[in-house]
Coordinates of C-alpha atoms in Angstrom, one line a residue:
Chain A
X1 CA 55.4 58.0 76.6
X2 CA 55.6 58.1 72.8
X3 CA 57.3 60.4 70.4
X4 CA 55.5 62.4 67.7
X5 CA 57.0 62.8 64.2
X6 CA 57.9 66.3 65.2
X7 CA 59.9 65.1 68.2
X8 CA 61.8 62.7 65.9
X9 CA 62.7 65.5 63.5
X10 CA 63.8 67.7 66.4
X11 CA 66.1 65.0 67.8
X12 CA 67.5 64.4 64.3
X13 CA 68.2 68.1 63.9
X14 CA 70.0 68.2 67.3
X15 CA 72.1 65.3 66.2
X16 CA 72.8 66.9 62.9
X17 CA 71.4 64.0 61.0
X18 CA 69.4 64.5 57.8
X19 CA 66.2 62.4 57.9
X20 CA 63.7 62.0 55.1
X21 CA 59.9 61.8 55.7
X22 CA 59.9 58.1 55.2
X23 CA 62.9 57.5 57.5
X24 CA 61.4 59.8 60.2
X25 CA 58.3 57.5 60.2
X26 CA 60.4 54.4 60.6
X27 CA 62.6 55.9 63.3
X28 CA 59.5 57.1 65.1
X29 CA 58.3 53.5 65.4
X30 CA 61.7 52.1 66.4
X31 CA 62.4 54.8 69.0
X32 CA 58.9 54.3 70.5
X33 CA 59.8 50.6 70.8
X34 CA 62.7 51.7 72.9
X35 CA 60.4 53.8 75.0
X36 CA 58.3 50.8 75.6
X37 CA 61.3 49.1 77.2
X38 CA 61.9 52.2 79.3
X39 CA 58.3 52.2 80.4
X40 CA 58.7 48.6 81.6
X41 CA 61.7 49.7 83.7
X42 CA 59.9 52.8 84.9
X43 CA 57.2 50.5 86.3
X44 CA 59.6 49.0 88.8
X45 CA 59.3 50.5 92.3
X46 CA 62.7 52.1 93.0
X47 CA 61.7 54.0 96.2
X48 CA 64.8 54.4 98.4
X49 CA 67.2 53.3 95.7
X50 CA 70.0 55.8 95.1
X51 CA 70.3 56.4 91.3
X52 CA 73.7 55.1 90.1
X53 CA 76.1 57.5 88.4
X54 CA 77.9 54.7 86.5
X55 CA 77.4 51.1 85.5
X56 CA 80.6 50.1 87.2
X57 CA 81.0 50.6 91.0
X58 CA 84.3 52.3 90.8
X59 CA 85.7 55.7 91.9
X60 CA 87.4 58.0 89.5
X61 CA 91.2 57.3 89.2
X62 CA 93.2 60.5 89.2
X63 CA 96.5 61.4 87.5
X64 CA 99.3 63.6 88.7
X65 CA 99.6 67.0 87.1
X66 CA 102.5 66.3 84.8
X67 CA 102.9 67.1 81.1
X68 CA 103.3 63.8 79.4
X69 CA 102.0 64.4 75.8
X70 CA 104.5 65.3 73.1
X71 CA 103.6 67.5 70.1
X72 CA 102.2 65.3 67.5
X73 CA 100.3 67.8 65.5
X74 CA 102.1 67.0 62.2
X75 CA 101.1 63.4 62.5
X76 CA 97.5 64.3 63.4
X77 CA 97.2 66.9 60.7
X78 CA 98.5 64.5 58.0
X79 CA 95.0 63.0 57.9
X80 CA 93.1 66.3 58.2
X81 CA 91.2 67.3 55.1
X82 CA 92.7 70.9 55.1
X83 CA 95.2 72.7 57.3
X84 CA 97.0 76.0 57.2
X85 CA 99.6 77.6 59.5
X86 CA 99.1 74.8 62.0
X87 CA 95.3 75.3 62.1
X88 CA 92.6 72.8 61.1
X89 CA 90.4 74.4 58.4
X90 CA 86.7 74.0 58.5
X91 CA 83.8 75.6 56.6
X92 CA 83.3 79.1 57.8
X93 CA 81.3 79.3 61.1
X94 CA 79.8 82.6 62.2
X95 CA 77.7 82.7 65.3
Chain B
X1 CA 59.1 104.3 88.2
X2 CA 62.2 103.3 90.1
X3 CA 63.8 100.2 88.8
X4 CA 66.1 97.7 90.6
X5 CA 68.8 96.0 88.6
X6 CA 69.4 92.3 89.5
X7 CA 72.6 90.6 88.4
X8 CA 74.0 87.1 88.9
X9 CA 77.4 86.2 87.6
X10 CA 78.9 83.0 86.2
X11 CA 82.6 83.2 86.3
X12 CA 84.9 80.9 84.4
X13 CA 88.3 80.7 86.0
X14 CA 91.1 78.8 84.3
X15 CA 92.8 76.7 86.8
X16 CA 96.6 77.0 87.0
X17 CA 97.5 73.4 86.4
X18 CA 100.5 72.5 84.3
X19 CA 98.6 69.9 82.3
X20 CA 95.0 69.7 81.0
X21 CA 92.0 68.4 83.0
X22 CA 91.7 65.1 81.2
X23 CA 95.0 64.7 79.4
X24 CA 98.8 65.2 79.8
X25 CA 99.0 68.1 77.3
X26 CA 100.6 71.3 78.4
X27 CA 98.4 74.3 79.3
X28 CA 101.1 77.0 78.7
X29 CA 99.5 80.0 76.9
X30 CA 100.6 81.2 73.5
X31 CA 102.1 78.1 72.0
X32 CA 102.0 77.5 68.2
X33 CA 98.6 76.3 67.1
X34 CA 97.7 72.7 67.9
X35 CA 101.2 71.8 69.4
X36 CA 99.5 71.3 72.8
X37 CA 96.6 69.2 71.6
X38 CA 96.9 65.4 72.2
X39 CA 94.8 62.5 70.9
X40 CA 92.4 63.0 73.9
X41 CA 92.1 66.8 73.2
X42 CA 91.3 66.4 69.5
X43 CA 89.0 63.5 70.3
X44 CA 90.5 60.7 68.3
X45 CA 88.5 57.5 68.5
X46 CA 89.3 55.1 71.4
X47 CA 90.9 57.6 73.8
X48 CA 89.7 58.0 77.4
X49 CA 89.9 61.0 79.7
X50 CA 91.8 60.7 83.0
X51 CA 91.1 63.4 85.6
X52 CA 93.9 65.7 86.9
X53 CA 94.3 65.5 90.7
X54 CA 95.5 69.1 90.9
X55 CA 92.4 70.5 89.1
X56 CA 90.2 68.8 91.8
X57 CA 92.5 70.1 94.5
X58 CA 92.1 73.7 93.2
X59 CA 88.3 73.3 93.1
X60 CA 88.4 72.1 96.7
X61 CA 90.5 75.1 97.8
X62 CA 88.0 77.5 96.3
X63 CA 85.1 75.6 98.0
X64 CA 86.8 75.8 101.4
X65 CA 87.7 79.5 100.9
X66 CA 84.0 80.4 100.2
X67 CA 82.7 78.2 103.0
X68 CA 80.9 75.9 100.5
X69 CA 80.1 72.3 100.8
X70 CA 82.7 70.0 99.1
X71 CA 80.7 67.2 97.5
X72 CA 82.2 63.9 98.8
X73 CA 80.9 62.4 95.5
X74 CA 80.5 64.4 92.3
X75 CA 79.7 63.4 88.8
X76 CA 80.9 64.4 85.3
X77 CA 78.3 64.9 82.6
X78 CA 78.4 65.5 78.9
X79 CA 77.0 68.8 77.6
X80 CA 76.2 68.1 73.9
X81 CA 76.5 70.7 71.1
X82 CA 78.1 70.9 67.8
X83 CA 80.8 73.5 67.1
X84 CA 84.1 73.0 65.3
X85 CA 86.3 74.0 68.2
X86 CA 84.6 71.3 70.3
X87 CA 85.9 68.1 68.6
X88 CA 84.1 65.5 70.7
X89 CA 80.7 67.1 70.0
X90 CA 80.3 67.5 73.8
X91 CA 82.0 69.3 76.6
X92 CA 82.7 67.4 79.8
X93 CA 81.2 69.4 82.6
X94 CA 79.2 68.8 85.8
X95 CA 75.5 69.2 86.0
X96 CA 73.5 67.8 88.9
X97 CA 76.3 66.9 91.2
X98 CA 78.9 69.7 91.1
X99 CA 82.2 69.5 93.2
X100 CA 81.2 72.6 95.3
X101 CA 77.7 73.5 96.4
X102 CA 76.8 76.7 98.2
X103 CA 79.1 79.2 99.8
X104 CA 79.4 83.0 99.9
X105 CA 81.7 85.9 99.3
X106 CA 81.8 89.1 101.2
X107 CA 82.3 92.2 99.1
X108 CA 82.9 95.9 99.9
X109 CA 80.1 98.2 98.5
X110 CA 81.2 101.7 99.3
X111 CA 81.5 101.9 103.1
X112 CA 79.3 98.7 103.6
X113 CA 80.0 95.0 103.4
X114 CA 77.6 92.7 101.5
X115 CA 77.5 89.0 101.5
X116 CA 76.8 87.4 98.1
X117 CA 75.6 83.8 98.0
X118 CA 77.4 81.4 95.7
X119 CA 75.2 78.7 94.2
X120 CA 77.8 76.2 93.1
X121 CA 81.2 75.7 91.5
X122 CA 81.8 73.0 89.0
X123 CA 84.8 71.6 87.0
X124 CA 84.7 71.5 83.2
X125 CA 87.0 71.6 80.2
X126 CA 87.5 74.6 77.9
X127 CA 86.9 74.4 74.2
X128 CA 89.4 75.3 71.4
X129 CA 89.6 78.6 69.6
X130 CA 88.1 79.5 66.2
X131 CA 90.0 82.0 64.0
X132 CA 87.7 83.7 61.6
X133 CA 90.6 85.3 59.8
X134 CA 91.3 85.0 56.1
X135 CA 91.8 81.3 55.3
X136 CA 90.2 81.4 51.8
X137 CA 86.8 81.7 53.3
X138 CA 87.5 78.9 55.9
X139 CA 87.6 79.0 59.7
X140 CA 90.9 78.0 61.4
X141 CA 90.7 75.8 64.5
X142 CA 93.4 75.8 67.2
X143 CA 92.8 73.1 69.8
X144 CA 95.6 74.1 72.3
X145 CA 93.0 75.5 74.7
X146 CA 90.7 72.4 74.3
X147 CA 90.7 70.5 77.6
X148 CA 92.1 73.3 79.7
X149 CA 90.6 73.0 83.2
X150 CA 88.0 75.5 84.2
X151 CA 86.1 76.1 87.4
X152 CA 82.8 77.8 86.8
X153 CA 81.6 79.7 89.8
X154 CA 78.0 80.6 89.8
X155 CA 76.5 83.3 92.1
X156 CA 72.9 83.8 93.2
X157 CA 71.1 86.9 91.7
X158 CA 72.2 88.9 94.8
X159 CA 74.0 91.7 93.0
X160 CA 72.2 95.0 92.5
X161 CA 73.7 96.8 89.6
X162 CA 76.9 97.1 87.7
X163 CA 79.0 98.5 90.6
X164 CA 78.2 95.5 92.9
X165 CA 78.8 93.1 90.1
X166 CA 82.2 94.5 89.5
X167 CA 83.0 94.6 93.2
X168 CA 82.0 90.9 93.4
X169 CA 84.1 90.0 90.3
X170 CA 87.1 91.8 91.6
X171 CA 86.8 90.2 95.0
X172 CA 86.5 86.7 93.5
X173 CA 89.4 87.5 91.1
X174 CA 91.5 88.6 94.1
X175 CA 90.6 85.4 96.0
X176 CA 91.4 82.9 93.2
X177 CA 94.8 84.7 92.6
X178 CA 95.4 84.8 96.4
X179 CA 94.8 81.0 96.6
X180 CA 97.1 80.5 93.6
X181 CA 94.5 78.4 91.8
X182 CA 94.2 80.8 88.8
X183 CA 96.7 83.3 87.3
X184 CA 94.0 85.8 86.9
X185 CA 95.3 87.0 83.6
X186 CA 92.2 88.5 82.0
X187 CA 93.8 89.4 78.7
X188 CA 94.6 85.7 78.2
X189 CA 91.1 84.7 79.1
X190 CA 91.9 83.1 82.5
X191 CA 89.0 84.9 84.2
X192 CA 85.8 85.4 82.1
X193 CA 82.3 86.5 83.2
X194 CA 78.8 85.8 81.9
X195 CA 76.3 88.2 83.5
X196 CA 72.6 87.4 84.0
X197 CA 70.8 90.7 84.1
X198 CA 67.2 91.5 84.8
X199 CA 65.2 94.6 86.1
X200 CA 62.2 94.9 88.3
X201 CA 60.2 97.7 90.0
X202 CA 62.0 98.7 93.2
X203 CA 60.4 96.8 96.1
X204 CA 59.2 93.9 94.0
X205 CA 60.0 90.4 95.2
X206 CA 59.7 88.8 91.8
X207 CA 62.6 88.4 89.4
X208 CA 62.1 89.9 86.0
X209 CA 62.9 88.1 82.7
X210 CA 66.7 87.8 82.4
X211 CA 69.1 88.1 79.6
X212 CA 72.5 86.5 79.7
X213 CA 75.5 88.5 78.4
X214 CA 78.3 86.2 77.4
X215 CA 82.1 86.3 77.6
X216 CA 83.0 89.6 79.4
X217 CA 86.7 89.5 79.8
X218 CA 87.4 92.8 81.6
X219 CA 85.9 94.5 84.6
X220 CA 85.2 97.6 82.5
X221 CA 83.3 95.6 79.9
X222 CA 81.4 93.9 82.6
X223 CA 80.4 97.2 84.1
X224 CA 79.4 98.8 80.8
X225 CA 77.6 95.7 79.5
X226 CA 75.4 95.6 82.6
X227 CA 74.7 99.3 82.5
X228 CA 73.8 99.2 78.8
X229 CA 71.6 96.0 79.2
X230 CA 69.8 97.4 82.3
X231 CA 69.0 100.6 80.4
X232 CA 67.7 98.7 77.4
X233 CA 65.4 96.5 79.6
X234 CA 64.1 99.5 81.5
X235 CA 63.3 101.3 78.3
X236 CA 61.4 98.3 77.0
X237 CA 59.4 98.1 80.2
X238 CA 58.6 101.8 80.3
X239 CA 57.4 101.6 76.7
X240 CA 55.0 98.8 77.8
X241 CA 57.0 96.1 76.0
X242 CA 58.1 92.7 77.3
X243 CA 61.7 91.4 77.7
X244 CA 62.5 88.3 75.7
X245 CA 64.8 85.8 77.5
X246 CA 67.9 85.5 75.3
X247 CA 71.6 85.3 75.2
X248 CA 73.3 88.5 74.2
X249 CA 76.8 89.6 73.2
X250 CA 78.5 92.8 74.3
X251 CA 80.2 94.8 71.6
X252 CA 82.8 97.1 73.2
X253 CA 83.4 99.1 70.1
X254 CA 79.7 100.2 69.9
X255 CA 79.2 99.9 73.7
X256 CA 76.0 97.9 73.3
X257 CA 74.6 94.4 73.7
X258 CA 72.9 92.5 70.9
X259 CA 71.0 89.3 70.5
X260 CA 73.1 86.1 70.0
X261 CA 70.3 83.6 70.3
X262 CA 66.7 83.7 71.7
X263 CA 65.2 81.2 74.1
X264 CA 63.5 79.4 71.2
X265 CA 66.9 78.8 69.6
X266 CA 68.5 78.0 72.9
X267 CA 70.7 74.9 72.8
X268 CA 69.2 71.7 74.1
X269 CA 72.4 70.3 75.7
X270 CA 71.0 66.9 76.5
X271 CA 73.2 66.5 79.6
X272 CA 73.8 63.0 80.7
X273 CA 76.4 61.3 83.0
X274 CA 79.7 60.7 81.1
X275 CA 80.2 56.9 80.9
X276 CA 83.9 57.5 80.4
X277 CA 84.3 58.9 83.9
X278 CA 83.2 57.3 87.1
X279 CA 82.2 59.4 90.1
X280 CA 84.8 61.7 91.7
X281 CA 85.1 60.8 95.4
X282 CA 86.8 63.3 97.7
X283 CA 87.8 61.9 101.1
X284 CA 87.7 63.7 104.4
X285 CA 91.4 63.2 104.7
X286 CA 92.1 64.8 101.3
X287 CA 90.0 67.8 102.2
X288 CA 91.8 68.1 105.5
X289 CA 95.2 68.0 103.8
X290 CA 94.1 70.6 101.2
X291 CA 92.8 72.9 104.0
X292 CA 96.1 72.6 105.9
X293 CA 98.1 73.6 102.8
X294 CA 96.0 76.7 102.1
X295 CA 97.4 80.2 102.8
X296 CA 95.7 82.5 105.4
X297 CA 92.6 83.9 103.6
X298 CA 92.3 87.6 102.9
X299 CA 89.3 88.1 105.1
X300 CA 90.9 86.4 108.1
X301 CA 94.1 88.3 107.4
X302 CA 92.3 91.7 107.3
X303 CA 90.9 91.0 110.7
X304 CA 94.2 90.0 112.1
X305 CA 96.0 93.1 110.7
X306 CA 93.4 95.3 112.3
X307 CA 93.8 93.6 115.7
X308 CA 97.6 93.1 115.6
X309 CA 98.7 96.5 114.1
X310 CA 95.8 98.7 115.2
X311 CA 95.2 99.9 111.6
X312 CA 91.8 100.8 110.2
X313 CA 89.6 98.3 108.3
X314 CA 90.0 100.4 105.2
X315 CA 93.8 100.3 105.4
X316 CA 93.7 96.5 106.1
X317 CA 91.5 96.0 103.0
X318 CA 93.9 98.0 100.8
X319 CA 97.0 96.2 102.2
X320 CA 95.5 92.8 101.5
X321 CA 94.8 93.5 97.9
X322 CA 97.2 90.7 97.1
X323 CA 99.4 88.2 99.0
X324 CA 102.5 90.1 97.8
X325 CA 101.1 93.4 99.1
X326 CA 100.2 91.8 102.5
X327 CA 103.6 90.2 102.9
X328 CA 105.3 93.4 102.0
X329 CA 103.3 95.3 104.7
X330 CA 104.3 92.8 107.4
X331 CA 107.9 92.8 106.4
X332 CA 107.8 96.6 106.4
X333 CA 106.4 96.8 109.9
X334 CA 109.1 94.5 111.1
X335 CA 111.8 96.5 109.3
X336 CA 110.6 99.8 110.7
X337 CA 110.6 98.5 114.3
X338 CA 106.9 98.2 114.5
X339 CA 105.8 101.5 113.0
X340 CA 102.5 100.0 111.6
X341 CA 100.6 103.2 110.9
X342 CA 103.5 105.0 109.2
X343 CA 104.2 101.8 107.2
X344 CA 100.5 101.7 106.1
X345 CA 100.6 105.3 105.1
X346 CA 103.8 105.0 103.2
X347 CA 102.6 102.0 101.3
X348 CA 99.2 103.4 100.5
X349 CA 100.7 106.8 99.6
X350 CA 104.0 107.1 97.9
X351 CA 104.6 103.4 97.2
X352 CA 101.2 102.6 95.6
X353 CA 101.4 105.9 93.7
X354 CA 104.8 105.0 92.3
X355 CA 103.7 101.5 91.4
X356 CA 100.7 103.0 89.6
X357 CA 102.8 105.5 87.8
X358 CA 105.2 102.9 86.5
X359 CA 102.4 100.3 86.0
X360 CA 104.2 97.8 88.2
X361 CA 102.7 95.2 90.5
X362 CA 103.9 94.5 94.1
X363 CA 106.0 91.6 93.0
X364 CA 108.1 93.9 90.8
X365 CA 108.5 96.7 93.3
X366 CA 112.1 98.1 93.1
X367 CA 112.1 99.3 96.7
X368 CA 112.4 96.5 99.2
X369 CA 110.5 96.4 102.5
X370 CA 113.9 96.5 104.3
X371 CA 114.8 99.7 102.4
X372 CA 111.5 101.4 103.0
X373 CA 111.6 100.3 106.7
X374 CA 115.0 102.0 107.1
X375 CA 113.5 105.2 105.7
X376 CA 110.7 105.1 108.2
X377 CA 113.2 104.5 111.0
X378 CA 115.0 107.7 109.9
X379 CA 111.7 109.7 109.9
X380 CA 111.0 108.4 113.4
X381 CA 114.4 109.3 114.8
X382 CA 114.2 112.8 113.4
X383 CA 117.0 112.4 110.7
X384 CA 114.4 113.1 108.0
X385 CA 111.5 115.4 107.7
X386 CA 108.4 114.1 105.8
X387 CA 109.5 116.3 102.8
X388 CA 113.1 115.1 102.8
X389 CA 111.9 111.5 103.2
X390 CA 110.0 111.8 99.9
X391 CA 113.2 112.8 98.2
X392 CA 115.0 109.8 99.7
X393 CA 112.1 107.6 98.5
X394 CA 112.5 108.9 95.0
X395 CA 116.2 108.1 95.1
X396 CA 115.5 104.6 96.4
X397 CA 113.0 104.1 93.6
X398 CA 115.7 105.0 91.1
X399 CA 118.0 102.4 92.8
X400 CA 120.4 105.1 94.0
X401 CA 121.6 103.0 96.9
X402 CA 120.7 102.5 100.6
X403 CA 118.8 105.0 102.7
X404 CA 121.7 106.2 105.0
X405 CA 124.1 106.5 102.1
X406 CA 121.5 108.6 100.1
X407 CA 121.0 110.9 103.0
X408 CA 124.7 111.3 103.5
X409 CA 125.6 111.8 99.8
X410 CA 122.8 114.3 99.1
X411 CA 123.1 116.2 102.3
X412 CA 119.5 115.5 103.1
X413 CA 119.9 115.2 106.8
X414 CA 117.5 117.3 108.7
X415 CA 119.0 120.1 110.8
X416 CA 117.8 119.8 114.4
X417 CA 120.6 121.8 116.0
X418 CA 118.8 124.7 117.7
X419 CA 121.9 126.9 117.7
X420 CA 122.2 126.6 113.9
X421 CA 118.5 127.2 113.4
X422 CA 118.5 130.2 115.8
X423 CA 121.4 131.8 113.9
X424 CA 119.5 131.6 110.6
X425 CA 116.3 132.9 112.3
X426 CA 118.2 136.0 113.5
X427 CA 119.5 136.7 110.0
X428 CA 115.9 136.5 108.6
X429 CA 114.5 138.7 111.3
X430 CA 117.2 141.3 110.6
X431 CA 116.7 141.2 106.9
X432 CA 112.8 141.6 107.1
X433 CA 112.1 144.4 109.6
X434 CA 108.9 145.5 107.9
X435 CA 107.4 142.0 108.0
X436 CA 108.5 141.5 111.6
X437 CA 106.8 144.8 112.5
X438 CA 103.6 143.8 110.7
X439 CA 103.6 140.5 112.6
X440 CA 104.0 142.2 115.9
X441 CA 101.2 144.6 114.9
X442 CA 98.9 141.6 114.7
X443 CA 99.3 140.4 111.1
X444 CA 99.8 136.8 112.1
X445 CA 100.0 135.4 108.6
X446 CA 103.4 137.1 108.3
X447 CA 104.7 134.1 110.4
X448 CA 104.3 131.8 107.4
X449 CA 106.3 134.2 105.3
X450 CA 109.1 134.3 107.8
X451 CA 109.1 130.5 108.3
X452 CA 109.3 130.1 104.5
X453 CA 112.3 132.5 104.3
X454 CA 114.2 130.7 107.0
X455 CA 113.4 127.3 105.5
X456 CA 114.6 128.5 102.1
X457 CA 117.9 129.8 103.7
X458 CA 118.4 126.3 105.2
X459 CA 117.7 124.6 101.8
X460 CA 114.6 122.9 103.3
X461 CA 116.5 120.9 105.8
X462 CA 115.5 122.6 109.1
X463 CA 113.4 120.6 111.5
X464 CA 110.1 122.3 110.8
X465 CA 108.8 122.0 114.3
X466 CA 111.9 123.5 115.9
X467 CA 112.1 126.3 113.4
X468 CA 108.5 127.3 114.3
X469 CA 109.2 127.2 118.0
X470 CA 112.4 129.3 117.7
X471 CA 110.9 131.8 115.4
X472 CA 107.9 132.3 117.8
X473 CA 110.2 132.7 120.8
X474 CA 112.2 135.4 119.1
X475 CA 109.2 137.2 117.7
X476 CA 107.3 137.3 121.0

């Protein structure tokens, strides 16, 4: 499998990354290199092997349903670019 | 052409945990903005999610209640999209291994029952809220809701039209509230529906192209959105057009749906397993303990009420509308010495009417089951006629005291002394010779008039059956 230039631009758009024509060509080559590695792994016969959900063979640890977090919003908001009335302000988004 | 409307629902129920699904922040509704958003919820670098046991338990309860399969091993995935109220840039959800798979819910459609298949239910986190108010042209973000646990319950496209969709949503709402896994508060967004709507010629086995209507937060909006959307699709079909698969929004002010995004613009969520969370393993033992702690389910209780108290299935359905209602009914039967039918009638009649009138729910009913039970005892032993009982009920509602004291204080006791009734009947007959003659000449409806006069003379307190009998004896 290899990516077209159009695929690269689409992936960049999904990731909200601005990519120039020159960069897109470079990334196309690099990403296709990754796909070559994937192709090598795909070639291995994995019949009967259960796909793993996580790299570590651990079960999810669970916590009790207790409120433990204090209100730290003033601290958090001290590094926010813009706040008002306790809200974080961002450029207008209208769906 | 006749068209069939096909609907599947995706319902987001907010689970009633104290803390969030992956952090120890409070989930209490209505707090000041961002005061319940911790480092995990606002996605500061280096933080890790830790799963809330109670959220999992609630999902298991729902799974058991709908007869679904509880996945012994389920996996969390990242659903990637950019939006300012989603600080991580992805929502933690479940994709190919949800916590509950399969199941069904039986709903009442008019006189008939219908079983609706449930595809799956999965755990996920809620996003924050965007405020498009006036912040100098900016959007305000409140992340208090970010990380609130949701259980998304997805049905198969088994619903035919708006009425069935509403019946399903109401039944599911009743169930999650009954189980206590969700507070069911729709104004606060604790129970929100997305509806997948398509139409097809009646009798066709193929599904039409569907449109998804997002975020319907009341049963009325759900009903109207589906009705509007189905009409829109039928019109397009009849004019020879084709339906475009898209996501639409319902606008309640204009009572219409409109395009939010088309299939071409649909998000590519790029789901993948979340490396921050290892698989969720649910043991047999945990499932057994959860099952043991669950309340009797509404379906089972309905069947038991019919068998135990010999009431109709319809009555049993109404009396199991909520756990509080069902508990009240059983207490009432006990307090009225086993008068199940009268108990059901009084609850579904005067009590429900009064609750509706004052917009109260069962939990805030001012008349206790013990009080209403006493009232029923006084009807059964002949102290009160049905009409006088209503007066006593009104007094109970106004917190005027206990049943016997009210009867005493207001002189509402029914007169069943035949001597006293006969004396009044004699007076009435003497005072109305013309009507008596008419009756004896064959005008039978004069009887009603005479009964009315006698009842009036006794201020409504005469035992109506006795009065009738005595009057007939004297006339014939």
